[in-house]
Amino acid sequence: AYPSAHMSAPGNKMVVGKGTASFGKRHNKSHTLCRRCGKRSYHIQKSTCSACAYPSAHMRRYNWGPKAQRRRTTGTGRCRYIKTLPRKAKNGFREGTTATPKKK
């Protein structure tokens, strides 16, 4: 083994790898927050999100990532519209009527 992790044997030149020494040089951000999914995946120069494919109309989704599909599928949010559908379907989607008064 050589005396230092940053020194190679032949010419004793400094070799900077991918580790601690090179992390200090990382100060440019290629990705920023996405407007649609909220992740730090929106590529500034490409103007596309690597997580949800914004600004594409369709959400990014692949069958080789079933756990990713589970995380963002229907039912993981508030479901503001869907949660009232069973009750409305039970009553035949009626609208504009009032309930008949109960007899005392």
PDB file of C-alpha atoms in Angstrom:
ATOM      1  CA  ALA A   1       0.000   0.000   0.000  1.00  0.00           C
ATOM      2  CA  TYR A   2       1.060   3.550  -0.651  1.00  0.00           C
ATOM      3  CA  PRO A   3       1.455   6.101   2.143  1.00  0.00           C
ATOM      4  CA  SER A   4      -1.556   8.241   1.193  1.00  0.00           C
ATOM      5  CA  ALA A   5      -4.839   7.404  -0.456  1.00  0.00           C
ATOM      6  CA  HIS A   6      -4.428  10.426  -2.737  1.00  0.00           C
ATOM      7  CA  MET A   7      -0.967   9.545  -4.002  1.00  0.00           C
ATOM      8  CA  SER A   8      -0.325   7.114  -6.802  1.00  0.00           C
ATOM      9  CA  ALA A   9       2.987   5.295  -6.999  1.00  0.00           C
ATOM     10  CA  PRO A  10       4.690   6.269 -10.275  1.00  0.00           C
ATOM     11  CA  GLY A  11       4.811  10.070 -10.293  1.00  0.00           C
ATOM     12  CA  ASN A  12       3.382  10.892  -6.868  1.00  0.00           C
ATOM     13  CA  LYS A  13       0.678  13.003  -8.515  1.00  0.00           C
ATOM     14  CA  MET A  14      -2.412  13.956  -6.555  1.00  0.00           C
ATOM     15  CA  VAL A  15      -5.359  11.881  -7.707  1.00  0.00           C
ATOM     16  CA  VAL A  16      -8.784  13.153  -6.685  1.00  0.00           C
ATOM     17  CA  GLY A  17     -11.380  10.412  -6.624  1.00  0.00           C
ATOM     18  CA  LYS A  18     -15.114  10.538  -6.022  1.00  0.00           C
ATOM     19  CA  GLY A  19     -14.832  10.620  -2.247  1.00  0.00           C
ATOM     20  CA  THR A  20     -14.225  13.163   0.502  1.00  0.00           C
ATOM     21  CA  ALA A  21     -11.742  15.327  -1.389  1.00  0.00           C
ATOM     22  CA  SER A  22     -14.087  15.961  -4.301  1.00  0.00           C
ATOM     23  CA  PHE A  23     -17.205  16.668  -2.217  1.00  0.00           C
ATOM     24  CA  GLY A  24     -15.902  20.104  -1.326  1.00  0.00           C
ATOM     25  CA  LYS A  25     -16.008  21.103  -4.991  1.00  0.00           C
ATOM     26  CA  ARG A  26     -19.717  20.361  -5.387  1.00  0.00           C
ATOM     27  CA  HIS A  27     -21.641  23.630  -5.207  1.00  0.00           C
ATOM     28  CA  ASN A  28     -23.701  23.784  -8.415  1.00  0.00           C
ATOM     29  CA  LYS A  29     -27.229  22.444  -8.454  1.00  0.00           C
ATOM     30  CA  SER A  30     -28.443  20.737 -11.615  1.00  0.00           C
ATOM     31  CA  HIS A  31     -31.831  19.893 -10.074  1.00  0.00           C
ATOM     32  CA  THR A  32     -34.285  22.106  -8.228  1.00  0.00           C
ATOM     33  CA  LEU A  33     -37.795  21.620  -6.783  1.00  0.00           C
ATOM     34  CA  CYS A  34     -40.481  20.423  -9.192  1.00  0.00           C
ATOM     35  CA  ARG A  35     -43.786  22.313  -9.318  1.00  0.00           C
ATOM     36  CA  ARG A  36     -45.852  19.148  -9.818  1.00  0.00           C
ATOM     37  CA  CYS A  37     -44.321  16.452  -7.593  1.00  0.00           C
ATOM     38  CA  GLY A  38     -42.378  18.633  -5.143  1.00  0.00           C
ATOM     39  CA  LYS A  39     -39.194  16.567  -5.381  1.00  0.00           C
ATOM     40  CA  ARG A  40     -35.740  18.022  -6.035  1.00  0.00           C
ATOM     41  CA  SER A  41     -35.758  16.413  -9.473  1.00  0.00           C
ATOM     42  CA  TYR A  42     -36.478  19.256 -11.891  1.00  0.00           C
ATOM     43  CA  HIS A  43     -33.439  19.598 -14.179  1.00  0.00           C
ATOM     44  CA  ILE A  44     -32.822  23.292 -14.715  1.00  0.00           C
ATOM     45  CA  GLN A  45     -31.073  23.108 -18.112  1.00  0.00           C
ATOM     46  CA  LYS A  46     -33.274  20.329 -19.535  1.00  0.00           C
ATOM     47  CA  SER A  47     -36.437  21.894 -18.036  1.00  0.00           C
ATOM     48  CA  THR A  48     -37.835  18.461 -17.235  1.00  0.00           C
ATOM     49  CA  CYS A  49     -38.452  16.595 -14.001  1.00  0.00           C
ATOM     50  CA  SER A  50     -36.696  13.255 -13.689  1.00  0.00           C
ATOM     51  CA  ALA A  51     -39.268  11.973 -11.177  1.00  0.00           C
ATOM     52  CA  CYS A  52     -42.629  12.906 -12.731  1.00  0.00           C
ATOM     53  CA  ALA A  53     -41.620  14.042 -16.279  1.00  0.00           C
ATOM     54  CA  TYR A  54     -43.115  17.533 -15.834  1.00  0.00           C
ATOM     55  CA  PRO A  55     -43.937  19.487 -18.090  1.00  0.00           C
ATOM     56  CA  SER A  56     -45.163  16.390 -19.935  1.00  0.00           C
ATOM     57  CA  ALA A  57     -48.921  15.901 -19.679  1.00  0.00           C
ATOM     58  CA  HIS A  58     -48.524  12.304 -18.488  1.00  0.00           C
ATOM     59  CA  MET A  59     -46.956  11.369 -15.160  1.00  0.00           C
ATOM     60  CA  ARG A  60     -43.739   9.353 -15.374  1.00  0.00           C
ATOM     61  CA  ARG A  61     -44.527   5.732 -14.451  1.00  0.00           C
ATOM     62  CA  TYR A  62     -42.813   2.442 -15.256  1.00  0.00           C
ATOM     63  CA  ASN A  63     -43.783  -1.143 -14.586  1.00  0.00           C
ATOM     64  CA  TRP A  64     -40.229  -1.997 -13.511  1.00  0.00           C
ATOM     65  CA  GLY A  65     -40.756   0.213 -10.435  1.00  0.00           C
ATOM     66  CA  PRO A  66     -43.808  -1.198  -8.618  1.00  0.00           C
ATOM     67  CA  LYS A  67     -42.866   0.382  -5.269  1.00  0.00           C
ATOM     68  CA  ALA A  68     -42.642   3.813  -6.894  1.00  0.00           C
ATOM     69  CA  GLN A  69     -46.096   3.252  -8.405  1.00  0.00           C
ATOM     70  CA  ARG A  70     -47.450   2.366  -4.965  1.00  0.00           C
ATOM     71  CA  ARG A  71     -46.086   5.556  -3.443  1.00  0.00           C
ATOM     72  CA  ARG A  72     -47.879   7.898  -5.828  1.00  0.00           C
ATOM     73  CA  THR A  73     -50.987   5.997  -6.950  1.00  0.00           C
ATOM     74  CA  THR A  74     -54.625   6.870  -6.313  1.00  0.00           C
ATOM     75  CA  GLY A  75     -55.404   6.690  -2.614  1.00  0.00           C
ATOM     76  CA  THR A  76     -52.141   8.124  -1.326  1.00  0.00           C
ATOM     77  CA  GLY A  77     -53.516  11.666  -1.218  1.00  0.00           C
ATOM     78  CA  ARG A  78     -56.686  13.291   0.097  1.00  0.00           C
ATOM     79  CA  CYS A  79     -59.016  11.912  -2.616  1.00  0.00           C
ATOM     80  CA  ARG A  80     -61.291  14.949  -2.212  1.00  0.00           C
ATOM     81  CA  TYR A  81     -63.534  13.895  -5.094  1.00  0.00           C
ATOM     82  CA  ILE A  82     -63.249  10.104  -4.965  1.00  0.00           C
ATOM     83  CA  LYS A  83     -64.089   9.734  -1.270  1.00  0.00           C
ATOM     84  CA  THR A  84     -67.660  11.004  -1.804  1.00  0.00           C
ATOM     85  CA  LEU A  85     -68.390   8.796  -4.834  1.00  0.00           C
ATOM     86  CA  PRO A  86     -69.638   5.629  -3.030  1.00  0.00           C
ATOM     87  CA  ARG A  87     -72.303   7.621  -1.204  1.00  0.00           C
ATOM     88  CA  LYS A  88     -73.359   9.471  -4.339  1.00  0.00           C
ATOM     89  CA  ALA A  89     -73.477   6.242  -6.376  1.00  0.00           C
ATOM     90  CA  LYS A  90     -75.632   4.589  -3.713  1.00  0.00           C
ATOM     91  CA  ASN A  91     -78.201   7.374  -4.123  1.00  0.00           C
ATOM     92  CA  GLY A  92     -78.114   7.296  -7.908  1.00  0.00           C
ATOM     93  CA  PHE A  93     -76.209  10.599  -8.350  1.00  0.00           C
ATOM     94  CA  ARG A  94     -79.286  12.659  -7.580  1.00  0.00           C
ATOM     95  CA  GLU A  95     -78.965  16.435  -7.437  1.00  0.00           C
ATOM     96  CA  GLY A  96     -81.119  19.430  -6.632  1.00  0.00           C
ATOM     97  CA  THR A  97     -83.631  17.590  -4.414  1.00  0.00           C
ATOM     98  CA  THR A  98     -84.405  17.943  -0.741  1.00  0.00           C
ATOM     99  CA  ALA A  99     -84.852  15.130   1.723  1.00  0.00           C
ATOM    100  CA  THR A 100     -88.450  14.170   2.587  1.00  0.00           C
ATOM    101  CA  PRO A 101     -89.258  15.275   6.155  1.00  0.00           C
ATOM    102  CA  LYS A 102     -89.481  12.500   8.730  1.00  0.00           C
ATOM    103  CA  LYS A 103     -92.901  12.002  10.363  1.00  0.00           C
ATOM    104  CA  LYS A 104     -92.953  12.598  14.114  1.00  0.00           C
TER     105      LYS A 104
END
